[in-house]
Tab-separated table of C-alpha atoms in Angstrom:
chain	number	residue	atom	x	y	z
T	22	UNK	CA	-32.840	73.915	28.697
T	23	UNK	CA	-32.992	69.874	27.780
T	24	UNK	CA	-32.199	70.806	24.466
T	25	UNK	CA	-28.886	72.111	25.461
T	26	UNK	CA	-28.389	69.976	27.930
T	27	UNK	CA	-28.817	66.926	25.405
T	28	UNK	CA	-26.228	68.674	23.162
T	29	UNK	CA	-23.774	69.169	26.114
T	30	UNK	CA	-23.685	64.846	26.586
T	31	UNK	CA	-24.228	63.643	23.149
T	32	UNK	CA	-24.755	59.816	22.211
T	33	UNK	CA	-21.810	60.123	20.928
T	34	UNK	CA	-20.093	61.679	23.838
T	35	UNK	CA	-21.918	58.634	26.114
T	36	UNK	CA	-20.615	56.031	23.717
T	37	UNK	CA	-16.985	56.959	24.158
T	38	UNK	CA	-17.590	57.241	27.448
T	39	UNK	CA	-18.835	53.642	27.756
T	40	UNK	CA	-22.358	53.604	28.122
T	41	UNK	CA	-25.196	54.844	25.337
T	42	UNK	CA	-28.458	57.366	26.137
T	43	UNK	CA	-31.314	56.352	24.786
T	44	UNK	CA	-32.441	60.307	23.677
T	45	UNK	CA	-36.214	59.113	23.208
T	46	UNK	CA	-37.364	60.048	26.448
T	47	UNK	CA	-35.641	63.455	25.803
T	48	UNK	CA	-37.747	64.031	23.019
T	49	UNK	CA	-40.915	62.522	25.134
T	50	UNK	CA	-40.323	65.333	27.824
T	51	UNK	CA	-40.117	68.342	25.063
T	52	UNK	CA	-43.218	67.239	23.847
T	53	UNK	CA	-45.178	67.211	27.536
T	54	UNK	CA	-43.879	70.465	27.987
T	55	UNK	CA	-45.258	72.086	24.808
T	56	UNK	CA	-48.137	70.118	25.168
T	57	UNK	CA	-48.589	71.723	28.756
T	58	UNK	CA	-48.198	75.291	27.726
T	59	UNK	CA	-50.464	74.510	24.979
T	60	UNK	CA	-52.861	73.443	27.749
T	61	UNK	CA	-52.033	76.683	29.904
T	62	UNK	CA	-53.196	79.153	27.150
T	63	UNK	CA	-55.771	77.120	25.765
T	64	UNK	CA	-58.055	75.755	28.442
T	65	UNK	CA	-58.072	72.075	29.040
T	66	UNK	CA	-58.499	69.719	26.160
T	67	UNK	CA	-59.714	66.664	26.247
T	68	UNK	CA	-57.163	64.643	24.293
T	69	UNK	CA	-59.606	61.580	23.813
T	70	UNK	CA	-61.996	64.292	22.314
T	71	UNK	CA	-62.732	63.241	18.623
T	72	UNK	CA	-63.837	66.579	17.654
T	73	UNK	CA	-60.417	67.743	18.705
T	74	UNK	CA	-58.509	68.900	16.005
T	75	UNK	CA	-55.594	67.012	16.967
T	76	UNK	CA	-57.622	63.773	16.582
T	77	UNK	CA	-59.767	64.750	13.813
T	78	UNK	CA	-57.067	65.941	11.355
T	79	UNK	CA	-58.357	69.153	11.076
T	80	UNK	CA	-55.319	71.325	11.816
T	81	UNK	CA	-55.597	74.031	9.113
T	82	UNK	CA	-58.349	75.960	11.252
T	83	UNK	CA	-56.667	76.100	14.769
T	84	UNK	CA	-55.308	79.397	15.053
T	85	UNK	CA	-54.664	78.752	19.081
T	86	UNK	CA	-51.387	80.549	20.399
T	87	UNK	CA	-49.604	80.715	23.395
T	88	UNK	CA	-48.153	84.064	25.733
T	89	UNK	CA	-45.400	84.337	23.360
T	90	UNK	CA	-47.384	84.054	20.294
T	91	UNK	CA	-46.378	80.824	19.356
T	92	UNK	CA	-49.059	78.452	17.908
T	93	UNK	CA	-50.008	75.629	20.608
T	94	UNK	CA	-50.421	72.612	17.920
T	95	UNK	CA	-47.164	74.038	15.802
T	96	UNK	CA	-43.728	74.094	16.771
T	97	UNK	CA	-41.515	77.108	15.850
T	98	UNK	CA	-39.047	76.711	13.383
T	99	UNK	CA	-36.005	76.676	16.120
T	100	UNK	CA	-37.834	73.751	18.041
T	101	UNK	CA	-38.044	71.790	14.966
T	102	UNK	CA	-34.565	72.135	14.122
T	103	UNK	CA	-33.613	71.263	17.591
T	104	UNK	CA	-35.879	68.262	17.675
T	105	UNK	CA	-34.906	67.522	14.049
T	106	UNK	CA	-31.063	67.266	15.109
T	107	UNK	CA	-32.208	65.437	18.280
T	108	UNK	CA	-33.547	63.035	15.696
T	109	UNK	CA	-30.231	62.954	13.878
T	110	UNK	CA	-28.344	62.631	17.001
T	111	UNK	CA	-30.197	59.846	18.105
T	112	UNK	CA	-30.406	57.812	14.780
T	113	UNK	CA	-26.506	58.578	14.802
T	114	UNK	CA	-26.750	56.767	17.946
T	115	UNK	CA	-28.840	53.902	16.876
T	116	UNK	CA	-27.079	53.858	13.822
T	117	UNK	CA	-23.339	53.731	15.807
T	118	UNK	CA	-25.430	50.740	18.207
T	119	UNK	CA	-25.937	48.952	14.697
T	120	UNK	CA	-22.626	49.525	13.924
T	121	UNK	CA	-21.112	48.102	17.059
T	122	UNK	CA	-23.305	45.208	16.963
T	123	UNK	CA	-22.133	44.808	13.335
T	124	UNK	CA	-18.371	44.584	14.555
T	125	UNK	CA	-19.089	42.387	16.927
T	126	UNK	CA	-20.907	40.253	15.094
T	127	UNK	CA	-18.352	40.304	12.381
T	128	UNK	CA	-16.080	39.430	14.980
T	129	UNK	CA	-17.955	36.331	16.699
T	130	UNK	CA	-18.446	35.219	12.765
T	131	UNK	CA	-14.719	35.736	12.351
T	132	UNK	CA	-13.577	33.744	15.410
T	133	UNK	CA	-16.101	31.241	14.512
T	134	UNK	CA	-14.474	31.326	10.606
T	135	UNK	CA	-11.642	31.046	12.283
T	136	UNK	CA	-12.321	28.252	14.888
T	137	UNK	CA	-13.707	26.168	11.658
T	138	UNK	CA	-10.779	27.108	9.393
T	139	UNK	CA	-8.856	24.939	11.807
T	140	UNK	CA	-11.234	22.167	12.075
T	141	UNK	CA	-10.887	21.881	8.243
T	142	UNK	CA	-7.082	22.428	8.426
T	143	UNK	CA	-7.288	19.480	11.198
T	144	UNK	CA	-9.616	17.472	9.228
T	145	UNK	CA	-7.678	17.870	5.548
T	146	UNK	CA	-4.112	17.275	7.965
T	147	UNK	CA	-5.627	13.855	9.261
T	148	UNK	CA	-6.668	12.729	5.687
T	149	UNK	CA	-3.285	13.674	4.603
T	150	UNK	CA	-1.589	11.859	6.729
T	151	UNK	CA	-4.306	8.993	6.226
T	152	UNK	CA	-3.707	8.600	2.991
T	153	UNK	CA	0.625	8.965	3.315
T	154	UNK	CA	0.600	6.518	5.663
T	155	UNK	CA	1.107	3.358	3.343
T	156	UNK	CA	3.531	5.220	1.518
T	157	UNK	CA	5.537	6.479	4.523
T	158	UNK	CA	5.442	3.177	6.375
T	159	UNK	CA	6.275	0.798	3.058
T	160	UNK	CA	9.444	3.745	2.960
T	161	UNK	CA	10.469	2.960	6.228
T	162	UNK	CA	10.115	-0.544	5.734
T	163	UNK	CA	12.350	-0.539	3.112
T	164	UNK	CA	14.908	1.627	4.920
T	165	UNK	CA	14.845	-1.165	7.718
T	166	UNK	CA	15.605	-3.348	5.502
T	167	UNK	CA	18.525	-1.655	3.107
T	168	UNK	CA	20.130	-1.398	6.805
T	169	UNK	CA	20.645	-4.754	7.164
T	170	UNK	CA	20.574	-6.190	3.276
T	171	UNK	CA	22.461	-4.510	0.522
T	172	UNK	CA	19.983	-2.997	-2.642
T	173	UNK	CA	21.834	-5.382	-4.563
T	174	UNK	CA	20.900	-8.530	-2.556
T	175	UNK	CA	17.179	-6.927	-2.202
T	176	UNK	CA	16.656	-6.607	-5.951
T	177	UNK	CA	18.190	-10.284	-6.848
T	178	UNK	CA	15.618	-11.200	-4.574
T	179	UNK	CA	13.083	-9.261	-5.847
T	180	UNK	CA	13.394	-10.488	-9.441
T	181	UNK	CA	13.847	-14.097	-8.445
T	182	UNK	CA	10.564	-14.385	-6.515
T	183	UNK	CA	8.673	-12.141	-8.810
T	184	UNK	CA	9.850	-13.191	-12.139
T	185	UNK	CA	11.041	-17.168	-11.104
T	186	UNK	CA	8.932	-17.889	-8.099
T	187	UNK	CA	5.359	-16.030	-9.212
T	188	UNK	CA	6.295	-15.931	-12.560
T	189	UNK	CA	7.779	-19.156	-14.805
T	190	UNK	CA	7.110	-21.593	-11.908
T	191	UNK	CA	3.382	-20.519	-11.464
T	192	UNK	CA	3.190	-20.519	-14.507
T	193	UNK	CA	4.126	-23.863	-15.213
T	194	UNK	CA	1.493	-25.304	-12.719
T	195	UNK	CA	-1.536	-23.136	-14.133
T	196	UNK	CA	-0.725	-24.530	-17.781
T	197	UNK	CA	-0.036	-27.680	-16.824
T	198	UNK	CA	-3.921	-29.221	-16.633
T	199	UNK	CA	-5.279	-27.186	-19.235
T	200	UNK	CA	-2.117	-28.459	-21.453
T	201	UNK	CA	-2.963	-32.506	-20.103
T	202	UNK	CA	-6.367	-32.057	-21.147
T	203	UNK	CA	-6.014	-30.910	-24.433
T	204	UNK	CA	-3.607	-33.977	-25.109
T	205	UNK	CA	-6.263	-35.944	-23.549
T	206	UNK	CA	-4.253	-37.503	-20.761
T	207	UNK	CA	-6.514	-38.846	-17.806
T	208	UNK	CA	-6.447	-37.646	-14.386
T	209	UNK	CA	-4.556	-40.161	-13.277
T	210	UNK	CA	-1.773	-39.548	-15.419
T	211	UNK	CA	-2.014	-35.737	-14.621
T	212	UNK	CA	-1.241	-36.263	-11.204
T	213	UNK	CA	1.875	-38.508	-11.393
T	214	UNK	CA	3.108	-35.894	-14.190
T	215	UNK	CA	2.714	-32.573	-11.845
T	216	UNK	CA	3.902	-34.659	-9.289
T	217	UNK	CA	7.004	-35.083	-11.498
T	218	UNK	CA	7.026	-31.448	-12.283
T	219	UNK	CA	7.374	-30.880	-8.345
T	220	UNK	CA	10.077	-33.107	-7.558
T	221	UNK	CA	13.056	-30.757	-7.538
T	222	UNK	CA	11.871	-28.422	-4.590
T	223	UNK	CA	12.197	-31.834	-2.661
T	224	UNK	CA	15.928	-31.705	-3.793
T	225	UNK	CA	16.310	-28.193	-2.329
T	226	UNK	CA	18.193	-29.640	0.795
T	227	UNK	CA	20.912	-31.471	-1.313
T	228	UNK	CA	21.411	-28.433	-3.433
T	229	UNK	CA	21.655	-26.177	-0.289
T	230	UNK	CA	24.429	-29.062	0.725
T	231	UNK	CA	25.792	-29.409	-2.682
T	232	UNK	CA	26.660	-25.661	-2.833
T	233	UNK	CA	28.277	-25.336	0.541
T	234	UNK	CA	30.187	-28.060	0.082
T	235	UNK	CA	31.432	-27.672	-3.703
T	236	UNK	CA	32.511	-23.358	-4.476
T	237	UNK	CA	32.697	-23.243	-8.389
T	238	UNK	CA	35.003	-20.726	-9.639
T	239	UNK	CA	35.755	-19.674	-5.451
T	240	UNK	CA	31.625	-18.844	-5.209
T	241	UNK	CA	29.172	-21.026	-3.489
T	242	UNK	CA	26.274	-19.945	-4.689
T	243	UNK	CA	26.502	-17.587	-7.568
T	244	UNK	CA	27.237	-20.508	-10.590
T	245	UNK	CA	25.302	-22.626	-9.204
T	246	UNK	CA	22.578	-20.505	-9.751
T	247	UNK	CA	23.960	-19.450	-13.309
T	248	UNK	CA	23.677	-23.327	-14.468
T	249	UNK	CA	20.497	-23.487	-12.992
T	250	UNK	CA	18.956	-20.656	-14.699
T	251	UNK	CA	20.761	-22.364	-18.094
T	252	UNK	CA	19.009	-25.384	-17.604
T	253	UNK	CA	15.326	-23.219	-16.958
T	254	UNK	CA	16.042	-21.782	-20.388
T	255	UNK	CA	16.959	-25.176	-22.069
T	256	UNK	CA	13.753	-26.512	-20.892
T	257	UNK	CA	12.211	-23.510	-22.175
T	258	UNK	CA	13.618	-23.758	-25.561
T	259	UNK	CA	12.579	-27.580	-26.110
T	260	UNK	CA	9.066	-26.414	-25.343
T	261	UNK	CA	9.270	-23.673	-28.044
T	262	UNK	CA	10.252	-26.215	-30.358
T	263	UNK	CA	8.081	-29.057	-29.833
T	264	UNK	CA	4.895	-27.461	-29.256
T	265	UNK	CA	3.610	-26.181	-32.310
T	266	UNK	CA	0.070	-24.482	-32.762
T	267	UNK	CA	-0.979	-27.993	-34.399
T	268	UNK	CA	1.600	-30.049	-32.365
T	269	UNK	CA	-1.473	-31.361	-30.028
T	270	UNK	CA	-3.907	-32.226	-32.849
T	271	UNK	CA	-1.133	-34.272	-34.785
T	272	UNK	CA	-0.209	-36.132	-31.611
T	273	UNK	CA	-3.980	-37.052	-31.074
T	274	UNK	CA	-4.356	-38.203	-34.669
T	275	UNK	CA	-1.051	-40.562	-33.636
T	276	UNK	CA	-2.631	-42.202	-31.506
T	277	UNK	CA	-1.988	-42.972	-27.531
T	278	UNK	CA	1.796	-43.239	-28.115
T	279	UNK	CA	2.426	-40.402	-29.589
T	280	UNK	CA	0.257	-38.330	-27.066
T	281	UNK	CA	2.271	-39.951	-23.791
T	282	UNK	CA	5.373	-39.448	-25.510
T	283	UNK	CA	4.783	-35.957	-26.183
T	284	UNK	CA	3.532	-35.502	-22.563
T	285	UNK	CA	6.422	-37.234	-21.424
T	286	UNK	CA	8.645	-34.313	-23.202
T	287	UNK	CA	6.625	-31.553	-22.133
T	288	UNK	CA	6.400	-32.998	-18.399
T	289	UNK	CA	10.756	-32.907	-18.525
T	290	UNK	CA	10.351	-29.485	-19.743
T	291	UNK	CA	8.619	-28.311	-17.070
T	292	UNK	CA	10.924	-29.769	-14.579
T	293	UNK	CA	13.699	-27.873	-16.159
T	294	UNK	CA	12.004	-24.618	-15.126
T	295	UNK	CA	10.727	-25.921	-11.776
T	296	UNK	CA	14.229	-27.110	-10.655
T	297	UNK	CA	15.577	-23.391	-11.813
T	298	UNK	CA	12.904	-21.985	-9.507
T	299	UNK	CA	13.977	-24.448	-6.800
T	300	UNK	CA	17.385	-24.132	-7.228
T	301	UNK	CA	17.054	-20.134	-6.960
T	302	UNK	CA	15.193	-20.223	-3.842
T	303	UNK	CA	17.307	-22.159	-1.671
T	304	UNK	CA	20.282	-20.004	-2.572
T	305	UNK	CA	18.532	-16.835	-1.842
T	306	UNK	CA	17.044	-18.353	1.263
T	307	UNK	CA	20.419	-19.201	2.492
T	308	UNK	CA	21.924	-16.206	2.090
T	309	UNK	CA	19.303	-14.361	3.845
T	310	UNK	CA	19.405	-17.372	6.689
T	311	UNK	CA	23.394	-15.932	6.950
T	312	UNK	CA	22.170	-12.233	7.613
T	313	UNK	CA	19.451	-12.825	10.203
T	314	UNK	CA	21.888	-15.516	12.151
T	315	UNK	CA	24.665	-12.438	12.093
T	316	UNK	CA	22.068	-9.613	12.868
T	317	UNK	CA	19.561	-11.565	15.213
T	318	UNK	CA	17.577	-8.095	15.434
T	319	UNK	CA	16.790	-7.979	11.928
T	320	UNK	CA	13.714	-9.746	12.204
T	321	UNK	CA	11.011	-11.579	9.523
T	322	UNK	CA	10.996	-8.364	7.204
T	323	UNK	CA	13.048	-10.125	5.002
T	324	UNK	CA	10.884	-13.358	4.761
T	325	UNK	CA	7.421	-10.640	4.450
T	326	UNK	CA	9.551	-9.146	1.483
T	327	UNK	CA	10.054	-12.426	-0.725
T	328	UNK	CA	7.099	-13.659	-0.095
T	329	UNK	CA	5.144	-10.111	-0.800
T	330	UNK	CA	7.161	-10.290	-4.358
T	331	UNK	CA	5.852	-14.099	-4.944
T	332	UNK	CA	2.829	-13.415	-4.357
T	333	UNK	CA	2.557	-9.975	-6.292
T	334	UNK	CA	3.973	-12.034	-9.340
T	335	UNK	CA	1.622	-15.123	-9.249
T	336	UNK	CA	-1.486	-12.705	-9.138
T	337	UNK	CA	0.047	-11.264	-12.360
T	338	UNK	CA	0.529	-14.648	-13.745
T	339	UNK	CA	-2.718	-15.992	-12.895
T	340	UNK	CA	-4.430	-12.835	-14.616
T	341	UNK	CA	-3.310	-13.739	-18.042
T	342	UNK	CA	-2.306	-17.806	-17.865
T	343	UNK	CA	-6.293	-18.681	-18.103
T	344	UNK	CA	-7.610	-16.239	-20.612
T	345	UNK	CA	-4.196	-17.284	-23.122
T	346	UNK	CA	-4.752	-20.960	-22.117
T	347	UNK	CA	-8.707	-21.352	-22.995
T	348	UNK	CA	-7.842	-19.441	-26.418
T	349	UNK	CA	-5.032	-22.491	-27.179
T	350	UNK	CA	-2.206	-19.879	-27.213
T	351	UNK	CA	0.000	-22.471	-25.449
T	352	UNK	CA	2.938	-21.454	-27.772
T	353	UNK	CA	3.160	-17.401	-26.634
T	354	UNK	CA	2.858	-18.538	-22.862
T	355	UNK	CA	6.302	-20.824	-23.363
T	356	UNK	CA	7.188	-17.473	-24.971
T	357	UNK	CA	6.443	-15.546	-22.121
T	358	UNK	CA	7.961	-18.449	-19.606
T	359	UNK	CA	11.224	-18.161	-21.652
T	360	UNK	CA	11.943	-13.913	-20.911
T	361	UNK	CA	10.566	-14.720	-16.969
T	362	UNK	CA	13.532	-17.666	-17.059
T	363	UNK	CA	15.855	-15.143	-18.525
T	364	UNK	CA	15.240	-12.571	-15.758
T	365	UNK	CA	17.637	-13.313	-12.944
T	366	UNK	CA	20.515	-13.820	-15.331
T	367	UNK	CA	22.370	-10.554	-15.231
T	368	UNK	CA	21.494	-9.798	-11.654
T	369	UNK	CA	23.096	-13.265	-10.640
T	370	UNK	CA	26.021	-12.725	-13.431
T	371	UNK	CA	27.013	-9.132	-11.900
T	372	UNK	CA	27.033	-10.570	-8.451
T	373	UNK	CA	24.234	-9.505	-6.643
T	374	UNK	CA	24.203	-11.986	-4.304
T	375	UNK	CA	26.707	-10.890	-1.765
T	376	UNK	CA	29.478	-13.655	-0.860
T	377	UNK	CA	33.081	-13.915	-0.548
T	378	UNK	CA	35.121	-15.651	-2.848
T	379	UNK	CA	36.871	-18.577	-1.645
T	380	UNK	CA	40.497	-19.848	-2.948
T	381	UNK	CA	42.140	-23.589	-2.475
T	382	UNK	CA	44.437	-21.913	0.253
T	383	UNK	CA	42.052	-22.191	2.811
T	384	UNK	CA	42.265	-24.731	5.663
T	385	UNK	CA	40.547	-27.732	5.044
T	386	UNK	CA	39.382	-26.590	1.302
T	387	UNK	CA	40.282	-28.966	-1.726
T	388	UNK	CA	40.915	-28.387	-5.441
T	389	UNK	CA	39.330	-31.428	-7.381
T	390	UNK	CA	39.812	-29.604	-10.827
T	391	UNK	CA	40.000	-26.114	-12.533
T	392	UNK	CA	37.540	-24.035	-11.175
T	393	UNK	CA	35.917	-26.871	-8.958
T	394	UNK	CA	37.133	-26.916	-5.220
T	395	UNK	CA	35.679	-29.251	-2.216
T	396	UNK	CA	35.600	-27.772	1.401
T	397	UNK	CA	36.607	-31.349	2.848
T	398	UNK	CA	36.764	-29.957	6.381
T	399	UNK	CA	33.347	-29.031	6.257
T	400	UNK	CA	32.291	-32.384	5.191
T	401	UNK	CA	34.166	-33.527	7.515
T	402	UNK	CA	32.944	-32.274	10.453
T	403	UNK	CA	29.502	-32.664	9.480
T	404	UNK	CA	29.660	-36.009	7.455
T	405	UNK	CA	26.891	-38.098	8.247
T	406	UNK	CA	23.875	-35.370	8.289
T	407	UNK	CA	24.932	-34.619	4.700
T	408	UNK	CA	24.622	-38.030	3.666
T	409	UNK	CA	21.379	-38.286	5.323
T	410	UNK	CA	19.955	-34.630	3.571
T	411	UNK	CA	21.579	-35.788	0.311
T	412	UNK	CA	19.538	-39.161	0.317
T	413	UNK	CA	16.791	-36.942	1.233
T	414	UNK	CA	16.489	-34.806	-1.515
T	415	UNK	CA	17.481	-36.974	-3.654
T	416	UNK	CA	14.380	-39.669	-3.177
T	417	UNK	CA	11.574	-37.294	-4.021
T	418	UNK	CA	12.715	-36.774	-7.613
T	419	UNK	CA	13.593	-40.542	-7.601
T	420	UNK	CA	10.468	-41.703	-6.763
T	421	UNK	CA	8.840	-39.508	-8.761
T	422	UNK	CA	10.607	-40.652	-11.602
T	423	UNK	CA	10.462	-44.115	-11.322
T	424	UNK	CA	6.215	-43.795	-10.936
T	425	UNK	CA	6.032	-41.403	-13.570
T	426	UNK	CA	8.045	-43.051	-16.275
T	427	UNK	CA	8.078	-46.689	-15.131
T	428	UNK	CA	5.576	-49.056	-14.233
T	429	UNK	CA	3.052	-47.379	-11.168
T	430	UNK	CA	3.654	-50.594	-9.052
T	431	UNK	CA	7.306	-50.659	-8.928
T	432	UNK	CA	7.208	-46.978	-8.192
T	433	UNK	CA	4.907	-47.290	-5.352
T	434	UNK	CA	7.190	-50.034	-3.870
T	435	UNK	CA	10.249	-48.493	-4.688
T	436	UNK	CA	9.313	-45.512	-2.441
T	437	UNK	CA	7.782	-47.100	0.476
T	438	UNK	CA	11.414	-48.907	0.817
T	439	UNK	CA	12.747	-45.580	0.668
T	440	UNK	CA	10.787	-43.851	2.835
T	441	UNK	CA	11.365	-46.504	5.780
T	442	UNK	CA	15.331	-46.658	5.130
T	443	UNK	CA	15.428	-42.934	5.371
T	444	UNK	CA	13.330	-43.086	8.566
T	445	UNK	CA	15.737	-45.294	10.100
T	446	UNK	CA	18.787	-43.710	9.120
T	447	UNK	CA	17.421	-40.391	10.363
T	448	UNK	CA	16.313	-41.802	13.459
T	449	UNK	CA	19.854	-42.919	14.408
T	450	UNK	CA	21.885	-39.757	13.173
T	451	UNK	CA	20.138	-36.694	14.508
T	452	UNK	CA	19.776	-35.846	18.226
T	453	UNK	CA	16.754	-36.941	20.035
T	454	UNK	CA	14.192	-34.511	21.596
T	455	UNK	CA	13.394	-35.216	24.820
């Protein structure tokens, strides 16, 4: 029979065979067979007759039966069982199909989720690399620097540029104008004072030549640096002594002469601090220039490091100089300048500037006095350039001093004559570029 055939090849077996049989045609065939037997036993019945009990719902008054004694309208219990069993198998097949579809959807969702997870992972990895790049590149930068320069010299250069060039010297330059304004100094005089404060930077060639020709206790740079730090501390000390909270008002009350004398002394103290910055700067530049000459592959990384530290110190200094100056805390700023001027003392004393100790036994070296040597051989080889460089280095401070502390007209005449003499000397001494 049809039901038996359905049991022999169930939907579950069809699914295992790789295909799924839809059981609904089997149910339809069985119902058609039942209706046909009903029609054979009870005559033709118009399926569209509304009076027929199938359509009017009056099934209780119908007792039509077939030849086997079975009701034509009501299926037998075995048929109900078989049809029910087939329906259950159909529902099982549909449930299996739903499970299969659900599993497929879950697999697809898992694939999509996995792909999304990978995309999210790549996105987070890219973000992490972007955030990490400044750290990794900075580490690579300092690794390259330390392969050429010693960590001691890098630390020394960092302290000098951050604390002196970016700290104390920036403080002096930023503090000069508001301090002179409080004393009532006119603008033209202020400019002369600022020129005098800047004059030690014109001495850098002279300082460089002096450190090369006159080693102190065998070192070309260490003790020149220590002496410049001492000069800077002397300037800071006199600032703390000279300028008290009521000093400006007392000088103004005493008259213009007292104000000018106080301003002149303050300028000398500021010039001492500026001299410390100029000396430490030229000594550091001379040392890393030696390294760069020996290692041309070093590039300009050390120069970027130097100016980066100086800029960082300058930014921080400018942040507090203005507000403290507006509030009149000049004495507090002088204390800060003293601490900054002292910062390079320990690195310099410990010899963080790498240099070879020299002795009087070297060829061309002459002992001038205990602790002082003179490199006569180097001077004889480069006598003329050394003389010109020395005059050029001293010309700036001399012109600034004469113009500031003497008569302005005399200072201008002296400056003009000195510039003409230096121009003529350099024309005949240095080689001409064709």
